[in-house]
JSON list of C-alpha atoms in Angstrom, two decimals:
[
{"chain": "A", "resi": 22, "resn": "MET", "atom": "CA", "xyz": [-66.70, -5.33, -41.26]},
{"chain": "A", "resi": 23, "resn": "ASN", "atom": "CA", "xyz": [-68.32, -3.65, -44.27]},
{"chain": "A", "resi": 24, "resn": "ASP", "atom": "CA", "xyz": [-71.80, -2.94, -42.96]},
{"chain": "A", "resi": 25, "resn": "TYR", "atom": "CA", "xyz": [-71.98, -1.96, -39.28]},
{"chain": "A", "resi": 26, "resn": "CYS", "atom": "CA", "xyz": [-73.61, 0.44, -36.87]},
{"chain": "A", "resi": 27, "resn": "LEU", "atom": "CA", "xyz": [-71.85, 3.13, -34.90]},
{"chain": "A", "resi": 28, "resn": "LEU", "atom": "CA", "xyz": [-72.99, 4.94, -31.70]},
{"chain": "A", "resi": 29, "resn": "GLY", "atom": "CA", "xyz": [-72.26, 8.63, -31.25]},
{"chain": "A", "resi": 30, "resn": "ILE", "atom": "CA", "xyz": [-72.26, 9.99, -27.74]},
{"chain": "A", "resi": 31, "resn": "ASP", "atom": "CA", "xyz": [-72.34, 13.61, -26.48]},
{"chain": "A", "resi": 32, "resn": "PHE", "atom": "CA", "xyz": [-71.54, 13.01, -22.77]},
{"chain": "A", "resi": 33, "resn": "GLY", "atom": "CA", "xyz": [-72.74, 15.45, -20.25]},
{"chain": "A", "resi": 34, "resn": "LEU", "atom": "CA", "xyz": [-72.86, 15.60, -16.45]},
{"chain": "A", "resi": 35, "resn": "LYS", "atom": "CA", "xyz": [-76.70, 16.01, -16.37]},
{"chain": "A", "resi": 36, "resn": "LYS", "atom": "CA", "xyz": [-77.72, 14.37, -19.68]},
{"chain": "A", "resi": 37, "resn": "THR", "atom": "CA", "xyz": [-76.16, 12.42, -22.53]},
{"chain": "A", "resi": 38, "resn": "GLY", "atom": "CA", "xyz": [-77.14, 12.50, -26.20]},
{"chain": "A", "resi": 39, "resn": "LEU", "atom": "CA", "xyz": [-76.95, 9.40, -28.35]},
{"chain": "A", "resi": 40, "resn": "ALA", "atom": "CA", "xyz": [-76.91, 9.06, -32.18]},
{"chain": "A", "resi": 41, "resn": "ILE", "atom": "CA", "xyz": [-76.87, 6.11, -34.51]},
{"chain": "A", "resi": 42, "resn": "GLY", "atom": "CA", "xyz": [-74.72, 5.81, -37.62]},
{"chain": "A", "resi": 43, "resn": "GLN", "atom": "CA", "xyz": [-74.41, 3.30, -40.40]},
{"chain": "A", "resi": 44, "resn": "SER", "atom": "CA", "xyz": [-71.32, 2.52, -42.34]},
{"chain": "A", "resi": 45, "resn": "ILE", "atom": "CA", "xyz": [-73.23, 1.48, -45.48]},
{"chain": "A", "resi": 46, "resn": "THR", "atom": "CA", "xyz": [-75.09, 4.82, -45.77]},
{"chain": "A", "resi": 47, "resn": "LYS", "atom": "CA", "xyz": [-72.24, 6.86, -44.20]},
{"chain": "A", "resi": 48, "resn": "SER", "atom": "CA", "xyz": [-74.80, 8.83, -42.26]},
{"chain": "A", "resi": 49, "resn": "SER", "atom": "CA", "xyz": [-75.92, 9.48, -38.71]},
{"chain": "A", "resi": 50, "resn": "ARG", "atom": "CA", "xyz": [-79.10, 10.51, -37.05]},
{"chain": "A", "resi": 51, "resn": "PRO", "atom": "CA", "xyz": [-80.10, 11.56, -33.52]},
{"chain": "A", "resi": 52, "resn": "LEU", "atom": "CA", "xyz": [-81.45, 8.70, -31.33]},
{"chain": "A", "resi": 53, "resn": "LYS", "atom": "CA", "xyz": [-82.34, 10.01, -27.89]},
{"chain": "A", "resi": 54, "resn": "VAL", "atom": "CA", "xyz": [-81.27, 11.99, -24.81]},
{"chain": "A", "resi": 55, "resn": "ILE", "atom": "CA", "xyz": [-80.86, 10.04, -21.54]},
{"chain": "A", "resi": 56, "resn": "TYR", "atom": "CA", "xyz": [-80.92, 11.56, -18.09]},
{"chain": "A", "resi": 57, "resn": "LYS", "atom": "CA", "xyz": [-80.47, 8.56, -15.77]},
{"chain": "A", "resi": 58, "resn": "ASN", "atom": "CA", "xyz": [-79.01, 5.02, -15.79]},
{"chain": "A", "resi": 59, "resn": "VAL", "atom": "CA", "xyz": [-76.77, 6.21, -18.62]},
{"chain": "A", "resi": 60, "resn": "PRO", "atom": "CA", "xyz": [-74.41, 3.17, -18.68]},
{"chain": "A", "resi": 61, "resn": "GLU", "atom": "CA", "xyz": [-77.36, 0.74, -18.58]},
{"chain": "A", "resi": 62, "resn": "GLU", "atom": "CA", "xyz": [-79.25, 2.63, -21.32]},
{"chain": "A", "resi": 63, "resn": "ILE", "atom": "CA", "xyz": [-76.08, 2.78, -23.53]},
{"chain": "A", "resi": 64, "resn": "LYS", "atom": "CA", "xyz": [-75.54, -1.02, -23.07]},
{"chain": "A", "resi": 65, "resn": "LYS", "atom": "CA", "xyz": [-79.16, -1.57, -24.25]},
{"chain": "A", "resi": 66, "resn": "VAL", "atom": "CA", "xyz": [-78.53, 0.50, -27.36]},
{"chain": "A", "resi": 67, "resn": "ILE", "atom": "CA", "xyz": [-75.20, -1.28, -28.08]},
{"chain": "A", "resi": 68, "resn": "ILE", "atom": "CA", "xyz": [-76.92, -4.65, -27.98]},
{"chain": "A", "resi": 69, "resn": "GLU", "atom": "CA", "xyz": [-80.10, -3.60, -29.78]},
{"chain": "A", "resi": 70, "resn": "TRP", "atom": "CA", "xyz": [-78.23, -1.94, -32.69]},
{"chain": "A", "resi": 71, "resn": "ASP", "atom": "CA", "xyz": [-75.25, -4.35, -32.68]},
{"chain": "A", "resi": 72, "resn": "ILE", "atom": "CA", "xyz": [-72.87, -1.45, -32.33]},
{"chain": "A", "resi": 73, "resn": "LYS", "atom": "CA", "xyz": [-69.23, -2.01, -33.51]},
{"chain": "A", "resi": 74, "resn": "ILE", "atom": "CA", "xyz": [-67.64, 1.36, -32.78]},
{"chain": "A", "resi": 75, "resn": "ILE", "atom": "CA", "xyz": [-68.54, 4.07, -30.24]},
{"chain": "A", "resi": 76, "resn": "ILE", "atom": "CA", "xyz": [-67.55, 7.64, -30.94]},
{"chain": "A", "resi": 77, "resn": "ILE", "atom": "CA", "xyz": [-67.57, 9.90, -27.87]},
{"chain": "A", "resi": 78, "resn": "GLY", "atom": "CA", "xyz": [-67.27, 13.65, -28.19]},
{"chain": "A", "resi": 79, "resn": "TYR", "atom": "CA", "xyz": [-64.19, 14.95, -26.52]},
{"chain": "A", "resi": 80, "resn": "PRO", "atom": "CA", "xyz": [-63.32, 18.73, -26.32]},
{"chain": "A", "resi": 81, "resn": "GLU", "atom": "CA", "xyz": [-59.81, 19.19, -27.64]},
{"chain": "A", "resi": 82, "resn": "TYR", "atom": "CA", "xyz": [-58.69, 22.24, -25.71]},
{"chain": "A", "resi": 83, "resn": "LYS", "atom": "CA", "xyz": [-55.05, 22.85, -24.97]},
{"chain": "A", "resi": 84, "resn": "LYS", "atom": "CA", "xyz": [-55.71, 22.83, -21.27]},
{"chain": "A", "resi": 85, "resn": "GLN", "atom": "CA", "xyz": [-57.17, 19.70, -19.64]},
{"chain": "A", "resi": 86, "resn": "SER", "atom": "CA", "xyz": [-60.16, 20.20, -17.35]},
{"chain": "A", "resi": 87, "resn": "ILE", "atom": "CA", "xyz": [-62.35, 18.14, -15.17]},
{"chain": "A", "resi": 88, "resn": "ILE", "atom": "CA", "xyz": [-64.68, 17.33, -18.10]},
{"chain": "A", "resi": 89, "resn": "HIS", "atom": "CA", "xyz": [-61.74, 15.58, -19.84]},
{"chain": "A", "resi": 90, "resn": "LYS", "atom": "CA", "xyz": [-61.23, 13.29, -16.90]},
{"chain": "A", "resi": 91, "resn": "LYS", "atom": "CA", "xyz": [-64.98, 12.67, -16.63]},
{"chain": "A", "resi": 92, "resn": "ILE", "atom": "CA", "xyz": [-65.25, 11.68, -20.31]},
{"chain": "A", "resi": 93, "resn": "GLU", "atom": "CA", "xyz": [-62.15, 9.43, -20.08]},
{"chain": "A", "resi": 94, "resn": "SER", "atom": "CA", "xyz": [-63.65, 7.72, -17.02]},
{"chain": "A", "resi": 95, "resn": "PHE", "atom": "CA", "xyz": [-67.02, 7.45, -18.75]},
{"chain": "A", "resi": 96, "resn": "ALA", "atom": "CA", "xyz": [-65.41, 5.74, -21.81]},
{"chain": "A", "resi": 97, "resn": "ALA", "atom": "CA", "xyz": [-63.44, 3.34, -19.53]},
{"chain": "A", "resi": 98, "resn": "ASN", "atom": "CA", "xyz": [-66.61, 2.45, -17.62]},
{"chain": "A", "resi": 99, "resn": "ILE", "atom": "CA", "xyz": [-68.48, 1.61, -20.83]},
{"chain": "A", "resi": 100, "resn": "LYS", "atom": "CA", "xyz": [-65.63, -0.55, -22.07]},
{"chain": "A", "resi": 101, "resn": "ASN", "atom": "CA", "xyz": [-65.33, -2.37, -18.70]},
{"chain": "A", "resi": 102, "resn": "SER", "atom": "CA", "xyz": [-69.06, -2.96, -18.47]},
{"chain": "A", "resi": 103, "resn": "LEU", "atom": "CA", "xyz": [-69.24, -4.93, -21.68]},
{"chain": "A", "resi": 104, "resn": "ASP", "atom": "CA", "xyz": [-68.69, -8.68, -22.03]},
{"chain": "A", "resi": 105, "resn": "PHE", "atom": "CA", "xyz": [-67.18, -8.18, -25.42]},
{"chain": "A", "resi": 106, "resn": "ASN", "atom": "CA", "xyz": [-64.52, -6.01, -27.01]},
{"chain": "A", "resi": 107, "resn": "LEU", "atom": "CA", "xyz": [-65.71, -2.78, -28.68]},
{"chain": "A", "resi": 108, "resn": "GLU", "atom": "CA", "xyz": [-63.71, 0.03, -30.21]},
{"chain": "A", "resi": 109, "resn": "ILE", "atom": "CA", "xyz": [-64.22, 3.37, -28.39]},
{"chain": "A", "resi": 110, "resn": "VAL", "atom": "CA", "xyz": [-62.91, 6.55, -30.00]},
{"chain": "A", "resi": 111, "resn": "LEU", "atom": "CA", "xyz": [-62.61, 9.96, -28.35]},
{"chain": "A", "resi": 112, "resn": "PHE", "atom": "CA", "xyz": [-63.27, 12.46, -31.13]},
{"chain": "A", "resi": 113, "resn": "ASN", "atom": "CA", "xyz": [-63.00, 16.24, -31.19]},
{"chain": "A", "resi": 114, "resn": "GLU", "atom": "CA", "xyz": [-66.42, 17.87, -30.52]},
{"chain": "A", "resi": 115, "resn": "LEU", "atom": "CA", "xyz": [-65.34, 21.42, -31.11]},
{"chain": "A", "resi": 116, "resn": "LEU", "atom": "CA", "xyz": [-68.45, 23.69, -31.39]},
{"chain": "A", "resi": 117, "resn": "THR", "atom": "CA", "xyz": [-70.87, 20.79, -31.82]},
{"chain": "A", "resi": 118, "resn": "SER", "atom": "CA", "xyz": [-73.10, 21.89, -28.90]},
{"chain": "A", "resi": 119, "resn": "GLU", "atom": "CA", "xyz": [-73.34, 25.42, -30.36]},
{"chain": "A", "resi": 120, "resn": "ILE", "atom": "CA", "xyz": [-74.13, 24.08, -33.85]},
{"chain": "A", "resi": 121, "resn": "ALA", "atom": "CA", "xyz": [-76.72, 21.74, -32.40]},
{"chain": "A", "resi": 122, "resn": "LYS", "atom": "CA", "xyz": [-78.26, 24.48, -30.29]},
{"chain": "A", "resi": 123, "resn": "ASN", "atom": "CA", "xyz": [-78.71, 26.67, -33.46]},
{"chain": "A", "resi": 124, "resn": "THR", "atom": "CA", "xyz": [-79.98, 23.84, -35.58]},
{"chain": "A", "resi": 125, "resn": "PHE", "atom": "CA", "xyz": [-82.47, 22.87, -32.84]},
{"chain": "A", "resi": 126, "resn": "ALA", "atom": "CA", "xyz": [-83.73, 26.45, -32.53]},
{"chain": "A", "resi": 127, "resn": "ASP", "atom": "CA", "xyz": [-84.27, 26.51, -36.33]},
{"chain": "A", "resi": 128, "resn": "MET", "atom": "CA", "xyz": [-86.15, 23.20, -36.16]},
{"chain": "A", "resi": 129, "resn": "ARG", "atom": "CA", "xyz": [-88.49, 24.46, -33.41]},
{"chain": "A", "resi": 130, "resn": "LYS", "atom": "CA", "xyz": [-89.09, 27.72, -35.28]},
{"chain": "A", "resi": 131, "resn": "ASP", "atom": "CA", "xyz": [-89.91, 25.75, -38.45]},
{"chain": "A", "resi": 132, "resn": "GLY", "atom": "CA", "xyz": [-92.24, 23.46, -36.45]},
{"chain": "A", "resi": 133, "resn": "VAL", "atom": "CA", "xyz": [-90.16, 20.37, -37.28]},
{"chain": "A", "resi": 134, "resn": "THR", "atom": "CA", "xyz": [-89.87, 19.33, -33.62]},
{"chain": "A", "resi": 135, "resn": "LYS", "atom": "CA", "xyz": [-91.80, 19.88, -30.45]},
{"chain": "A", "resi": 136, "resn": "LYS", "atom": "CA", "xyz": [-89.11, 18.62, -28.12]},
{"chain": "A", "resi": 137, "resn": "LYS", "atom": "CA", "xyz": [-88.11, 20.69, -25.07]},
{"chain": "A", "resi": 138, "resn": "SER", "atom": "CA", "xyz": [-85.64, 23.48, -25.87]},
{"chain": "A", "resi": 139, "resn": "ALA", "atom": "CA", "xyz": [-82.92, 21.85, -23.69]},
{"chain": "A", "resi": 140, "resn": "ASP", "atom": "CA", "xyz": [-83.00, 18.51, -25.47]},
{"chain": "A", "resi": 141, "resn": "PHE", "atom": "CA", "xyz": [-80.57, 18.96, -28.31]},
{"chain": "A", "resi": 142, "resn": "ASP", "atom": "CA", "xyz": [-77.85, 16.65, -27.02]},
{"chain": "A", "resi": 143, "resn": "ASP", "atom": "CA", "xyz": [-78.85, 13.84, -29.44]},
{"chain": "A", "resi": 144, "resn": "ILE", "atom": "CA", "xyz": [-78.35, 16.36, -32.27]},
{"chain": "A", "resi": 145, "resn": "SER", "atom": "CA", "xyz": [-74.88, 17.15, -30.89]},
{"chain": "A", "resi": 146, "resn": "ALA", "atom": "CA", "xyz": [-74.12, 13.41, -30.80]},
{"chain": "A", "resi": 147, "resn": "SER", "atom": "CA", "xyz": [-75.26, 13.13, -34.44]},
{"chain": "A", "resi": 148, "resn": "ILE", "atom": "CA", "xyz": [-72.97, 15.99, -35.47]},
{"chain": "A", "resi": 149, "resn": "ILE", "atom": "CA", "xyz": [-70.03, 14.41, -33.65]},
{"chain": "A", "resi": 150, "resn": "LEU", "atom": "CA", "xyz": [-70.72, 11.06, -35.28]},
{"chain": "A", "resi": 151, "resn": "GLN", "atom": "CA", "xyz": [-71.25, 12.47, -38.73]},
{"chain": "A", "resi": 152, "resn": "SER", "atom": "CA", "xyz": [-67.95, 14.40, -38.44]},
{"chain": "A", "resi": 153, "resn": "TRP", "atom": "CA", "xyz": [-66.14, 11.23, -37.52]},
{"chain": "A", "resi": 154, "resn": "ILE", "atom": "CA", "xyz": [-67.78, 9.41, -40.44]},
{"chain": "A", "resi": 155, "resn": "ASN", "atom": "CA", "xyz": [-66.83, 12.12, -42.84]},
{"chain": "A", "resi": 156, "resn": "GLU", "atom": "CA", "xyz": [-63.26, 12.04, -41.64]},
{"chain": "A", "resi": 157, "resn": "ASN", "atom": "CA", "xyz": [-62.78, 8.28, -41.30]},
{"chain": "A", "resi": 158, "resn": "ILE", "atom": "CA", "xyz": [-65.19, 6.41, -43.60]},
{"chain": "A", "resi": 159, "resn": "ILE", "atom": "CA", "xyz": [-65.92, 8.57, -46.57]},
{"chain": "A", "resi": 160, "resn": "ASP", "atom": "CA", "xyz": [-63.03, 8.41, -49.11]},
{"chain": "A", "resi": 161, "resn": "LEU", "atom": "CA", "xyz": [-63.72, 10.86, -51.88]},
{"chain": "A", "resi": 162, "resn": "ASN", "atom": "CA", "xyz": [-60.57, 9.70, -53.64]},
{"chain": "A", "resi": 163, "resn": "ALA", "atom": "CA", "xyz": [-62.27, 6.33, -54.25]},
{"chain": "A", "resi": 164, "resn": "TYR", "atom": "CA", "xyz": [-64.62, 7.94, -56.76]},
{"chain": "A", "resi": 165, "resn": "GLU", "atom": "CA", "xyz": [-63.56, 8.97, -60.25]},
{"chain": "A", "resi": 166, "resn": "ILE", "atom": "CA", "xyz": [-65.29, 12.38, -60.24]},
{"chain": "A", "resi": 167, "resn": "PRO", "atom": "CA", "xyz": [-63.72, 15.50, -61.63]},
{"chain": "A", "resi": 168, "resn": "GLN", "atom": "CA", "xyz": [-62.30, 17.69, -58.89]},
{"chain": "A", "resi": 169, "resn": "GLU", "atom": "CA", "xyz": [-64.45, 20.66, -59.86]},
{"chain": "A", "resi": 170, "resn": "LYS", "atom": "CA", "xyz": [-67.65, 18.57, -59.44]},
{"chain": "A", "resi": 171, "resn": "ILE", "atom": "CA", "xyz": [-66.45, 17.43, -56.07]},
{"chain": "A", "resi": 172, "resn": "ASN", "atom": "CA", "xyz": [-65.75, 21.04, -55.06]},
{"chain": "A", "resi": 173, "resn": "LEU", "atom": "CA", "xyz": [-69.15, 22.16, -56.18]},
{"chain": "A", "resi": 174, "resn": "PHE", "atom": "CA", "xyz": [-70.80, 19.29, -54.39]},
{"chain": "A", "resi": 175, "resn": "ILE", "atom": "CA", "xyz": [-68.91, 20.04, -51.16]},
{"chain": "A", "resi": 176, "resn": "GLN", "atom": "CA", "xyz": [-69.70, 23.74, -51.44]},
{"chain": "A", "resi": 177, "resn": "ASN", "atom": "CA", "xyz": [-73.42, 22.96, -51.82]},
{"chain": "A", "resi": 178, "resn": "ILE", "atom": "CA", "xyz": [-73.56, 20.31, -49.13]},
{"chain": "A", "resi": 179, "resn": "SER", "atom": "CA", "xyz": [-71.55, 22.33, -46.68]},
{"chain": "A", "resi": 180, "resn": "ASN", "atom": "CA", "xyz": [-74.26, 25.05, -46.68]},
{"chain": "A", "resi": 181, "resn": "MET", "atom": "CA", "xyz": [-77.13, 22.63, -46.17]},
{"chain": "A", "resi": 182, "resn": "ILE", "atom": "CA", "xyz": [-78.77, 20.82, -43.17]},
{"chain": "A", "resi": 183, "resn": "ALA", "atom": "CA", "xyz": [-81.61, 18.66, -44.30]},
{"chain": "A", "resi": 184, "resn": "LEU", "atom": "CA", "xyz": [-84.45, 18.04, -41.77]},
{"chain": "A", "resi": 185, "resn": "THR", "atom": "CA", "xyz": [-87.03, 15.31, -41.89]},
{"chain": "A", "resi": 186, "resn": "LYS", "atom": "CA", "xyz": [-89.67, 14.07, -39.64]},
{"chain": "A", "resi": 187, "resn": "ALA", "atom": "CA", "xyz": [-89.41, 10.37, -38.77]},
{"chain": "A", "resi": 188, "resn": "ASN", "atom": "CA", "xyz": [-91.48, 8.82, -36.05]},
{"chain": "A", "resi": 189, "resn": "ASN", "atom": "CA", "xyz": [-91.35, 11.95, -33.88]},
{"chain": "A", "resi": 190, "resn": "GLN", "atom": "CA", "xyz": [-87.56, 12.12, -34.29]},
{"chain": "A", "resi": 191, "resn": "THR", "atom": "CA", "xyz": [-85.59, 14.37, -36.52]},
{"chain": "A", "resi": 192, "resn": "LEU", "atom": "CA", "xyz": [-83.29, 13.04, -39.20]},
{"chain": "A", "resi": 193, "resn": "ILE", "atom": "CA", "xyz": [-80.37, 15.46, -39.70]},
{"chain": "A", "resi": 194, "resn": "LEU", "atom": "CA", "xyz": [-77.76, 15.16, -42.52]},
{"chain": "A", "resi": 195, "resn": "VAL", "atom": "CA", "xyz": [-74.77, 17.20, -41.53]},
{"chain": "A", "resi": 196, "resn": "THR", "atom": "CA", "xyz": [-71.84, 17.24, -43.82]},
{"chain": "A", "resi": 197, "resn": "GLN", "atom": "CA", "xyz": [-68.62, 19.15, -43.86]},
{"chain": "A", "resi": 198, "resn": "PRO", "atom": "CA", "xyz": [-65.58, 19.09, -46.15]},
{"chain": "A", "resi": 199, "resn": "ILE", "atom": "CA", "xyz": [-62.98, 17.08, -44.28]},
{"chain": "A", "resi": 200, "resn": "PHE", "atom": "CA", "xyz": [-60.02, 15.78, -46.16]},
{"chain": "A", "resi": 201, "resn": "LYS", "atom": "CA", "xyz": [-57.10, 13.77, -44.83]},
{"chain": "A", "resi": 202, "resn": "LYS", "atom": "CA", "xyz": [-53.87, 14.56, -46.63]}
]
């Protein structure tokens, strides 16, 4: 499974954000926000994009709340609704909605997007998915690059969010230095 697509999901009780990622490019991008028929819409995306792994944002607080149960139920419902086996991962979404909200506000201010101010859940999904990709797919140790160059690269990339127009959608590259030791 060298080249495959991933689906990032920012689950919400009123709306759900979706993002698409690719293992070959090790990047993600916002796809859409869905308000109704969420399981059916997700199933369509899974089939259309030939998704192999689903990453669902999961707030990792010390105290469990109702949203944790809802997300767990949502993940189980997706898995049970499919006729094939698919890996579903619950991944920490700490502060992604806040980051997405700020990124979205900057995009509207800069004229990059005209979407409604409440429609940033796909950006949150992209941040969740990119964080998972950074932590689980990108292996900086596989490259023979001097450590000081890696550190400089990470420092520069960590301070940057690149925005691009693409068919009335926004492409966001979000990177953060995540290392597994």
